[in-house]
Coordinates of C-alpha atoms and ligand atoms in Angstrom, one line a residue:
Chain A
X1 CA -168.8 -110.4 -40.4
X2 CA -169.0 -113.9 -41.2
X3 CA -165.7 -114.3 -42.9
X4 CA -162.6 -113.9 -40.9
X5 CA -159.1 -115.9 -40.6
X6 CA -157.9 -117.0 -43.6
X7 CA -159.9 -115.6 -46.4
X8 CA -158.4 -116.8 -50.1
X9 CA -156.0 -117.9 -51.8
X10 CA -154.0 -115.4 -52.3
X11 CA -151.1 -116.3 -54.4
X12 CA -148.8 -119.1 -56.0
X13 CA -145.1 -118.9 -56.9
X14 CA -144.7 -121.6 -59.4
X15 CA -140.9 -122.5 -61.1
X16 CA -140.8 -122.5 -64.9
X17 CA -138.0 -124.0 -67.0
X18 CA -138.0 -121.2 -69.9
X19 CA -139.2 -118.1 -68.7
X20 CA -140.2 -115.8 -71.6
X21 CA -141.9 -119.1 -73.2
X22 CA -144.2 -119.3 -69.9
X23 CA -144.7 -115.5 -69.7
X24 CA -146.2 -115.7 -73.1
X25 CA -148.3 -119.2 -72.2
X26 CA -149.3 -117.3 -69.3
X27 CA -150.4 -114.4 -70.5
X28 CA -151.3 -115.2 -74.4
X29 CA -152.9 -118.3 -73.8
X30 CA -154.3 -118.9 -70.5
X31 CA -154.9 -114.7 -70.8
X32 CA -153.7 -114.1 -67.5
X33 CA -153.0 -109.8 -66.5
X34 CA -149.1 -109.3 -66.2
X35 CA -148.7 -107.0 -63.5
X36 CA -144.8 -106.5 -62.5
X37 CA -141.5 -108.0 -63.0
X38 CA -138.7 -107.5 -59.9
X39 CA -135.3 -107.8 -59.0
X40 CA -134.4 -111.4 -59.1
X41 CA -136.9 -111.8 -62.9
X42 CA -139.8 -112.7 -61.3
X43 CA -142.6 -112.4 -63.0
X44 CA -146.0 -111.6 -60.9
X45 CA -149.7 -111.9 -62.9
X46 CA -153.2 -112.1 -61.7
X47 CA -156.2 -112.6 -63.3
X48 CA -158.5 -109.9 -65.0
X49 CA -161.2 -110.1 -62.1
X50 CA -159.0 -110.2 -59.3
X51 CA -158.4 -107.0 -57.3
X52 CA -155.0 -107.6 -55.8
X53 CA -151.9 -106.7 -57.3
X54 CA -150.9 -110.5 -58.1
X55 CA -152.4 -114.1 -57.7
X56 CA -149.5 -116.0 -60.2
X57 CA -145.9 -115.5 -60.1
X58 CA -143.8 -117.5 -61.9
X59 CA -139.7 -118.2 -61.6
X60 CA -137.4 -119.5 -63.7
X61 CA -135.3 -122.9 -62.3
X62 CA -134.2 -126.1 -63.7
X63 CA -137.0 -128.0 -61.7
X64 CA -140.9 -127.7 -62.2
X65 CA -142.6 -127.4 -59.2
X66 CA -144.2 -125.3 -56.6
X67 CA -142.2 -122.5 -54.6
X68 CA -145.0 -122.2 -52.0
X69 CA -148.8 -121.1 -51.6
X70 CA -149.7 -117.8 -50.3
X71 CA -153.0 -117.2 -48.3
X72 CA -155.0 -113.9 -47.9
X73 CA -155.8 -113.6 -43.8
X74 CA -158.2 -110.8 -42.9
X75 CA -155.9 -108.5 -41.1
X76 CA -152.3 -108.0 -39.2
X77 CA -153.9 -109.2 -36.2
X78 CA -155.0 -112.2 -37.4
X79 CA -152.0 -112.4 -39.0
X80 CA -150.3 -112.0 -35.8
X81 CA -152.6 -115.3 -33.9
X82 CA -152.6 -116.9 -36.7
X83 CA -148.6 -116.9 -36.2
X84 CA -148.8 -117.4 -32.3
X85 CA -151.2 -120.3 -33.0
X86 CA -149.4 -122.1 -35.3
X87 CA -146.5 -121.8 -32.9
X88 CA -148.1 -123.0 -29.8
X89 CA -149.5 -126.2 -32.2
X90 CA -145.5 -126.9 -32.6
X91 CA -145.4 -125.7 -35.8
X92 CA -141.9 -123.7 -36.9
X93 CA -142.9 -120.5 -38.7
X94 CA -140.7 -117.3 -40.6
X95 CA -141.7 -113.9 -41.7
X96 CA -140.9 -112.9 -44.9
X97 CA -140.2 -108.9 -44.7
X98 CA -142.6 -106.8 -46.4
X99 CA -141.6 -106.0 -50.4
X100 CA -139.6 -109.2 -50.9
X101 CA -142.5 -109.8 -52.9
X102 CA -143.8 -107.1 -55.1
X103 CA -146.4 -105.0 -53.3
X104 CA -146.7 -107.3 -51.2
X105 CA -146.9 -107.0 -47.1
X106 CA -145.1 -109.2 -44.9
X107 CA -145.5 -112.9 -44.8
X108 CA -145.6 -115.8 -41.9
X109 CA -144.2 -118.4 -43.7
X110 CA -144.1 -122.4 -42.8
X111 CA -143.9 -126.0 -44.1
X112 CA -146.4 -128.8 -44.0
X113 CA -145.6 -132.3 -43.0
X114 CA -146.7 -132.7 -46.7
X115 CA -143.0 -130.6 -47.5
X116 CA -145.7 -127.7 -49.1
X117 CA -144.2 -123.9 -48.5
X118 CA -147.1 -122.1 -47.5
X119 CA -147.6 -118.3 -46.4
X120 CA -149.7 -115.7 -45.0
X121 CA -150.0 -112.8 -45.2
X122 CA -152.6 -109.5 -44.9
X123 CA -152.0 -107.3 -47.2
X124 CA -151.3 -106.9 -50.8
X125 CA -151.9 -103.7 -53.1
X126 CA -155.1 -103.1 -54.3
X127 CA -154.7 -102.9 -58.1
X128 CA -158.2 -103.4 -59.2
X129 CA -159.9 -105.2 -62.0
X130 CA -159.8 -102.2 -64.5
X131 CA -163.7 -101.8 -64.1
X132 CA -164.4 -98.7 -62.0
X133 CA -166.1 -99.0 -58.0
X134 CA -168.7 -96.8 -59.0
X135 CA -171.4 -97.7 -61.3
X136 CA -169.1 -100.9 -62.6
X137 CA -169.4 -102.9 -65.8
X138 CA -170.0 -106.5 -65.5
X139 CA -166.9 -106.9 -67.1
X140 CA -163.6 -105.5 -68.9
X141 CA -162.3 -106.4 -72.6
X142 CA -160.0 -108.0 -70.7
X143 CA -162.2 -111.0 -70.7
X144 CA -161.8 -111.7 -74.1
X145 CA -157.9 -112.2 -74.2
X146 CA -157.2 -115.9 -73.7
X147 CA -158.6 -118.2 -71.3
X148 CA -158.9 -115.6 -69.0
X149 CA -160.1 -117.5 -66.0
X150 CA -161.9 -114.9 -63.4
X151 CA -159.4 -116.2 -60.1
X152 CA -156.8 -118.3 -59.2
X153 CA -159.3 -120.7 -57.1
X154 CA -157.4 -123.1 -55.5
X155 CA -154.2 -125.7 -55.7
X156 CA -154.4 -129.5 -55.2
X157 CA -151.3 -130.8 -53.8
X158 CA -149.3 -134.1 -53.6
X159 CA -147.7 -135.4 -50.6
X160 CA -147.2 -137.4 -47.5
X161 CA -148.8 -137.0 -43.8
X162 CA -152.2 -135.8 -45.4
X163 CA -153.7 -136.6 -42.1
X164 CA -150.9 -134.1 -40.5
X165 CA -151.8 -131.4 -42.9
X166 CA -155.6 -131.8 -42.7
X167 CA -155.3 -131.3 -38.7
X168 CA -153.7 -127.8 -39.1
X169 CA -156.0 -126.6 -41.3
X170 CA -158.9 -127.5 -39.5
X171 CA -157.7 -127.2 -35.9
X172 CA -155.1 -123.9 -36.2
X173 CA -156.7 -122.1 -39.4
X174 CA -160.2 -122.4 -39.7
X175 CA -160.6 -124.7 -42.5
X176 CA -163.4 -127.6 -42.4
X177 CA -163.3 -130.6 -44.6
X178 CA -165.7 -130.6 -47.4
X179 CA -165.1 -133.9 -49.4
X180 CA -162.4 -137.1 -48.9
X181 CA -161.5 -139.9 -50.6
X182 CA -160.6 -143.1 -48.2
X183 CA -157.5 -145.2 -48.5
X184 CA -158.1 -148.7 -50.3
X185 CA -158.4 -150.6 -47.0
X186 CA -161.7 -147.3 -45.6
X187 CA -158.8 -146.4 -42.5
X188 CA -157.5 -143.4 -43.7
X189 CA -157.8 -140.7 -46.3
X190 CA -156.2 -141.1 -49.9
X191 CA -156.9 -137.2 -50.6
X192 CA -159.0 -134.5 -49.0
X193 CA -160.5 -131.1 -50.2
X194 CA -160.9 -127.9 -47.7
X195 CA -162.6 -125.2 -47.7
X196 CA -162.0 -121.7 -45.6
X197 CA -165.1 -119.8 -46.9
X198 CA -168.2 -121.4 -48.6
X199 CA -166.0 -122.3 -51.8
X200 CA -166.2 -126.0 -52.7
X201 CA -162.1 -126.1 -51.8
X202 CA -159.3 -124.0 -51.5
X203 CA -157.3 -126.6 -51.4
X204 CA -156.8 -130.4 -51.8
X205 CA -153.9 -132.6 -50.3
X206 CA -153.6 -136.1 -51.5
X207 CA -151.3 -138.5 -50.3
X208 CA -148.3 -139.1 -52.0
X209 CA -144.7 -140.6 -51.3
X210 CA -142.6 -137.9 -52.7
X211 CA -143.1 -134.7 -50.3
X212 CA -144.1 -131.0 -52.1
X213 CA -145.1 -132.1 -55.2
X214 CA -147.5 -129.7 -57.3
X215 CA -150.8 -131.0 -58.6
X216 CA -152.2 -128.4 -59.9
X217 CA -153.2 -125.2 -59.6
X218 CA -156.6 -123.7 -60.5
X219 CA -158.2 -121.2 -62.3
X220 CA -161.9 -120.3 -62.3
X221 CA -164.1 -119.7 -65.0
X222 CA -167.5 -117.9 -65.0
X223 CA -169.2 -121.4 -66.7
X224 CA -169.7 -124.4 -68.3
X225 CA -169.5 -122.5 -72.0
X226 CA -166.0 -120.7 -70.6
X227 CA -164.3 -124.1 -69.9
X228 CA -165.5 -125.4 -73.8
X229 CA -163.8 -122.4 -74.8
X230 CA -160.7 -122.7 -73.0
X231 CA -160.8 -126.3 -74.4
X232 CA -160.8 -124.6 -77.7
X233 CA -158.1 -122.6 -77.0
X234 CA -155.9 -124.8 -75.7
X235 CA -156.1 -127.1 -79.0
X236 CA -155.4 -123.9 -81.0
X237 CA -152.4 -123.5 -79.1
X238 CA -151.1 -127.0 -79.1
X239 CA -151.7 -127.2 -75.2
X240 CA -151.0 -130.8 -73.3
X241 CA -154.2 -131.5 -72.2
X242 CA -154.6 -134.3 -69.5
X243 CA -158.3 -134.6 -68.4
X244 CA -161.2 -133.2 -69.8
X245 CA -163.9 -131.0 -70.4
X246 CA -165.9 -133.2 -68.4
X247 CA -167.4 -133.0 -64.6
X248 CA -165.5 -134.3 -61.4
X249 CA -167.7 -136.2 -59.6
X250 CA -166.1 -135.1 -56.1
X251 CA -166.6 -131.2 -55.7
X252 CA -169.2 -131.2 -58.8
X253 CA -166.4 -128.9 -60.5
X254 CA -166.7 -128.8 -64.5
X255 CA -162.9 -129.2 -65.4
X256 CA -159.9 -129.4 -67.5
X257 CA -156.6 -130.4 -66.4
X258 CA -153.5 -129.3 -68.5
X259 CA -150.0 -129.0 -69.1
X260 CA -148.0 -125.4 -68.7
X261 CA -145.4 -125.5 -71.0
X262 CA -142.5 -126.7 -68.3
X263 CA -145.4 -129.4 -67.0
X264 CA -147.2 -127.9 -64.3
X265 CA -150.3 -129.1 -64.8
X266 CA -153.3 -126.6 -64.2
X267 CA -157.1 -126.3 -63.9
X268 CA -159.7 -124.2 -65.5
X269 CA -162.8 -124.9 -63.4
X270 CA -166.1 -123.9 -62.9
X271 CA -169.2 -124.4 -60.5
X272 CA -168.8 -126.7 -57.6
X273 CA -171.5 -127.2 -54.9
X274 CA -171.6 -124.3 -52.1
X275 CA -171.0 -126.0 -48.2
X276 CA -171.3 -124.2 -45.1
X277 CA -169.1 -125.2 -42.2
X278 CA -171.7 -127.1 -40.6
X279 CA -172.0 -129.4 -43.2
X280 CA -171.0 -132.9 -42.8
X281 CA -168.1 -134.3 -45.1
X282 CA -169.2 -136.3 -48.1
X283 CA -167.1 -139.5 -48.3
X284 CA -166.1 -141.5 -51.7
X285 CA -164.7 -145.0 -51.4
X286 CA -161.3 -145.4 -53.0
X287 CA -163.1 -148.1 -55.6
X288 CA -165.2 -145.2 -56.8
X289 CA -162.7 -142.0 -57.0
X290 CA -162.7 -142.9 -60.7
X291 CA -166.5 -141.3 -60.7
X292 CA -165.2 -138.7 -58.2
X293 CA -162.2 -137.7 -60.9
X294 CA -164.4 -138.2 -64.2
X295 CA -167.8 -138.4 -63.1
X296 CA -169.3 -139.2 -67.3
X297 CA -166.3 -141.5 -67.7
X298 CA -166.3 -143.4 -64.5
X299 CA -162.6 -143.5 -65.2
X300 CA -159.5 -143.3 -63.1
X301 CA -157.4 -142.0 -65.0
X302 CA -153.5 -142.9 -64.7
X303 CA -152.1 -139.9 -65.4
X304 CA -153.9 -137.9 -62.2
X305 CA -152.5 -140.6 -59.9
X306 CA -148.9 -140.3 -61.0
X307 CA -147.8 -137.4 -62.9
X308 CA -146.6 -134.2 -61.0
X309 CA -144.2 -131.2 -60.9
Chain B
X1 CA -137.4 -135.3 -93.4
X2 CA -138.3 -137.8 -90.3
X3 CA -135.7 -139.4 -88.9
X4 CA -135.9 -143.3 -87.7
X5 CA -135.9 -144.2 -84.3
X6 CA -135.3 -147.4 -82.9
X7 CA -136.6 -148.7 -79.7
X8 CA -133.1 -151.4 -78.7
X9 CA -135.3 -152.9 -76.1
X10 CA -137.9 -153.9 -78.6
X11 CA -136.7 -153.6 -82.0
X12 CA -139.5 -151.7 -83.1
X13 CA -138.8 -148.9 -85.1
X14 CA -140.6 -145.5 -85.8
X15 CA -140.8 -142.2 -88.1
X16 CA -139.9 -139.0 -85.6
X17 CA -139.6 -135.6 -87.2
X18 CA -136.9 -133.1 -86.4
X19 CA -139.5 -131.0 -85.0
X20 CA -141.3 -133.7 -83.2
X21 CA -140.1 -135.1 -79.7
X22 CA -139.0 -138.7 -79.1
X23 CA -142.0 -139.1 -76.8
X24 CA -144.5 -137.7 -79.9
X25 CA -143.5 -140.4 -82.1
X26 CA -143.3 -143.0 -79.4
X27 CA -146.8 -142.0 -78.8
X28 CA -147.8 -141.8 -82.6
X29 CA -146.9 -145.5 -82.4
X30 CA -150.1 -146.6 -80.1
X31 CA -148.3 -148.8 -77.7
X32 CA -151.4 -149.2 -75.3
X33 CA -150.4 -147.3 -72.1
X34 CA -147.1 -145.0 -72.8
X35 CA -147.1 -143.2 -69.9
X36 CA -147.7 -139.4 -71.9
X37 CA -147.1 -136.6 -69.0
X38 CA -147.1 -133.7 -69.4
X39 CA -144.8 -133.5 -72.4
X40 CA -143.2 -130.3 -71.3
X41 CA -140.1 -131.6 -69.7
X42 CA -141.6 -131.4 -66.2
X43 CA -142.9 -134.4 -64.6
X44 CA -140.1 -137.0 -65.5
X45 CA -142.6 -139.7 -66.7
X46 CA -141.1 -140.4 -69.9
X47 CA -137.0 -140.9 -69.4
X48 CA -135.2 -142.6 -71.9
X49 CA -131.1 -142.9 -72.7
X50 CA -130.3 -142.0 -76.3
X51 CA -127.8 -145.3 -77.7
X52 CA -126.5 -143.8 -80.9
X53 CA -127.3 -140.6 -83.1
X54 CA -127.7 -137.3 -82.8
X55 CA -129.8 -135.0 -81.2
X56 CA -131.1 -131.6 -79.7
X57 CA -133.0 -130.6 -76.1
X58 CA -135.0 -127.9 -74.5
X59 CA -134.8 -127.1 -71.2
X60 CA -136.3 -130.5 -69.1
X61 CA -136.4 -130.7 -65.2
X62 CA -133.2 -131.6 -63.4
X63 CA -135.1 -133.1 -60.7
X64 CA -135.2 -135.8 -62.9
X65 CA -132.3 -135.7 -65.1
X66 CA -128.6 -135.7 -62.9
X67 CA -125.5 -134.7 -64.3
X68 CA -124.6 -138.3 -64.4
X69 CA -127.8 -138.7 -66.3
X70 CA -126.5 -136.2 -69.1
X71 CA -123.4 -137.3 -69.2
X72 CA -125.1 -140.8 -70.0
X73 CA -127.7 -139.4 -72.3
X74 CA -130.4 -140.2 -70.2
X75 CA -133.0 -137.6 -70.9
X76 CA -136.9 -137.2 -70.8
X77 CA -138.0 -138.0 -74.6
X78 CA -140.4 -135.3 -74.2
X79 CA -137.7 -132.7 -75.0
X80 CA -135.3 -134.9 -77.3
X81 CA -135.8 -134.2 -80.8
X82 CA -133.6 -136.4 -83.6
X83 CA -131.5 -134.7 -85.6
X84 CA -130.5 -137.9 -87.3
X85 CA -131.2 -141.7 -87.2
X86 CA -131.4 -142.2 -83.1
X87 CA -131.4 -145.5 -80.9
X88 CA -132.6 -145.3 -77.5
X89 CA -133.4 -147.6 -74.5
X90 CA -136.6 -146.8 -72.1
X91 CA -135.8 -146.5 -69.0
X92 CA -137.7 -146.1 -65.4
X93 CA -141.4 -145.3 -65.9
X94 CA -141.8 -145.8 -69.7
X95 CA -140.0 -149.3 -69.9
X96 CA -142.5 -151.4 -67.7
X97 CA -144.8 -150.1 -70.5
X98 CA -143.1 -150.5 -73.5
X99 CA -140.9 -153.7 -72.8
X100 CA -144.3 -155.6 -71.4
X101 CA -146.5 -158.0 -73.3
X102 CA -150.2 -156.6 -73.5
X103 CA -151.4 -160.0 -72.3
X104 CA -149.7 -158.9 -69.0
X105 CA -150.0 -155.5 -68.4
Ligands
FES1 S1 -144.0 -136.3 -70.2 FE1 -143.5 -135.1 -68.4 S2 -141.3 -135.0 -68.5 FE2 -141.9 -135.9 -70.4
FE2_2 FE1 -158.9 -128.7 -59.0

């Protein structure tokens, strides 16, 4: 099998401000499946294609913000080298017992130099998407409530020691770098999107000051009409948008950027080119990341460079 | 009926509905480059200290609003909404935008 290591995205635990506000955003509006609440008011979701029990668990604090970021690995012996590896690299890592997350298996967790929580972990209950294995539908009437992106695709992430982060994910799990955006003065990399599969990213770092700081995360859509019509939706709803519809320029990714209603912004994306890991990395100069943001607008603009939860 | 809001900094005035946060109106006002966020209390873009009046919340981020900071009315105008005639100061983020000529920004 080609595929091994780290194989998704699995999940995000993101902190909300009002919780029964966001469960209905979450699953009303952006039309994401609810799937459990637990012990401490959790509240887990995933979306309608996705096969595991969650992808989106939210948590109610009094800071916005990103808990940590949770990645599918192909087995518990890869979860197991994957642990030993990140060890030996000097890297400080914790398991998580199994259940402290709703069926959920255990987790290895560590923290970038970027102050990101992330996690993996091999196994997760199988809940399907509601269409059956044999002789399945192209799709569910689930579809049709809300956004109702297809996956939670992939998080970009604000922080400092992007150079750091990028070595351990392409020298202890697997990832290769697909596109970068240099510094003003071409010496080092102002942000920086990974890939672990043949996804345009599943995940983007860029450097940032304040350490942990949520981006956003992302949700893809089946196409260029789906993103118009979460556009719709979102104005029907009163929705903050930030950026878009329009096409990033890095990644080729049709977009929107918006607000949750505690001001975690999320994406719902679609398309993207398809790399292999062979491929060489596509470089943008920092004078042009306002083509590789907005690619019609040429435009950098503020709000991606400075606001985040 | 909208209340009046009055930037001290400034001296510019604006229409702000009970219903409608601080940072709406502000907005409404087309000052060229108000830093709008994300307008849901949690990116801390948009802080502001309440003078005078009065005034109700929602829930905003503390990583961006201290105790001291309530106790001071200092509060992100995305999730202040007037409940009478209201005077505020920007503060942090918002006042290099409001406070600066256009010819120098
Ligand atoms: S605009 Fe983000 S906190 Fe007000
Ligand atoms: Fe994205």
């Amino acid at each position: 099998m080609a595929m091994t290591g780290v194989l998704r995205p699995g999940h995000a635990q993101v902190r909300v401000l009002d919780l029964e506000e966001s469960v209905r955003f979450y699953r009303d509006v952006l039309g994401l499946v609810e799937t459990g609440r637990d012990a401490t008011g959790r509240v887990y979701f995933k979306c309608w294609d996705e096969r595991d029990h969650s992808s989106y668990v939210i948590r109610q604090a009094d800071s916005a913000g990103l808990d940590f970021f949770g990645w599918r690995v192909l087995d518990t012996a890869t979860l197991d080298k994957l642990d030993a590896d990140l060890q030996a690299y000097g890297i400080k890592t914790e398991r998580i017992p199994a259940g402290e997350m709703l069926e959920t298996g255990e987790r290895v967790r560590f923290t970038l130099p970027s102050g990101h929580v992330m996690e993996l972990y091999a196994e997760k209950s199988k809940v399907g998407n509601g269409i059956p294995l044999v002789n399945p539908a192209p799709w569910s009437k689930a579809r049709d409530h809300g956004i109702a992106p297809i996956r939670l695709d992939h998080a970009l992430l604000y922080g400092p020691n992007v150079a750091e982060v990028q070595k351990i994910f392409t020298e202890v799990l697997g990832f290769y770098l697909v596109e970068r955006v240099l510094t003003p003065d071409g010496n080092g990399n102002a942000a920086i999107w990974l890939s672990c599969g043949q996804k345009v990213h599943d995940i983007a770092f860029a450097e940032y000051p304040e350490p942990g700081k949520l981006h956003h995360c992302s949700f893809l859509m089946e196409s260029w009409d789906q993103v118009l019509r979460a556009g719709d939706i979102m104005s029907m709803n009163t929705v903050a948008v930030d950026i878009g519809p329009t096409r990033h320029g890095v990644t080729r990714g049709c977009t929107i950027y918006a607000w949750d209603p505690s001001g975690n912004r999320f994406e719902t994306f679609f398309g993207g080119h398809l790399p292999y890991p062979d491929y060489e990395t596509m470089t943008w100069t920092f004078d042009n990341f306002g083509q590789g943001l907005d690619y019609p607008q040429r435009k950098l603009h503020e709000t991606f460079l400075s606001v985040v939860s | 009926m909208p209340h009046t809001v009055r930037i001290e900094d400034t001296g510019v005035s604006y229409a702000c509905a009970p219903r409608e946060s601080l940072l709406e109106g502000l907005h409404r006002l087309g000052l060229r480059g108000i830093p709008v966020g994300c307008r849901g209390g949690g990116c801390g873009v948009c802080k502001i200290e309440v003078l005078a009046g009065e005034f109700h919340t929602r829930a905003m981020s503390r990583d961006h609003v201290s105790d001291d900071d309530v106790a001071h009315q200092r509060l992100l105008a995305c999730r202040v909404y007037p409940s009478s005639d209201l005077s505020l100061k920007v503060i942090g983020k918002l006042q290099t935008k409001v406070c600066t000529p256009l010819a120098i920004r």
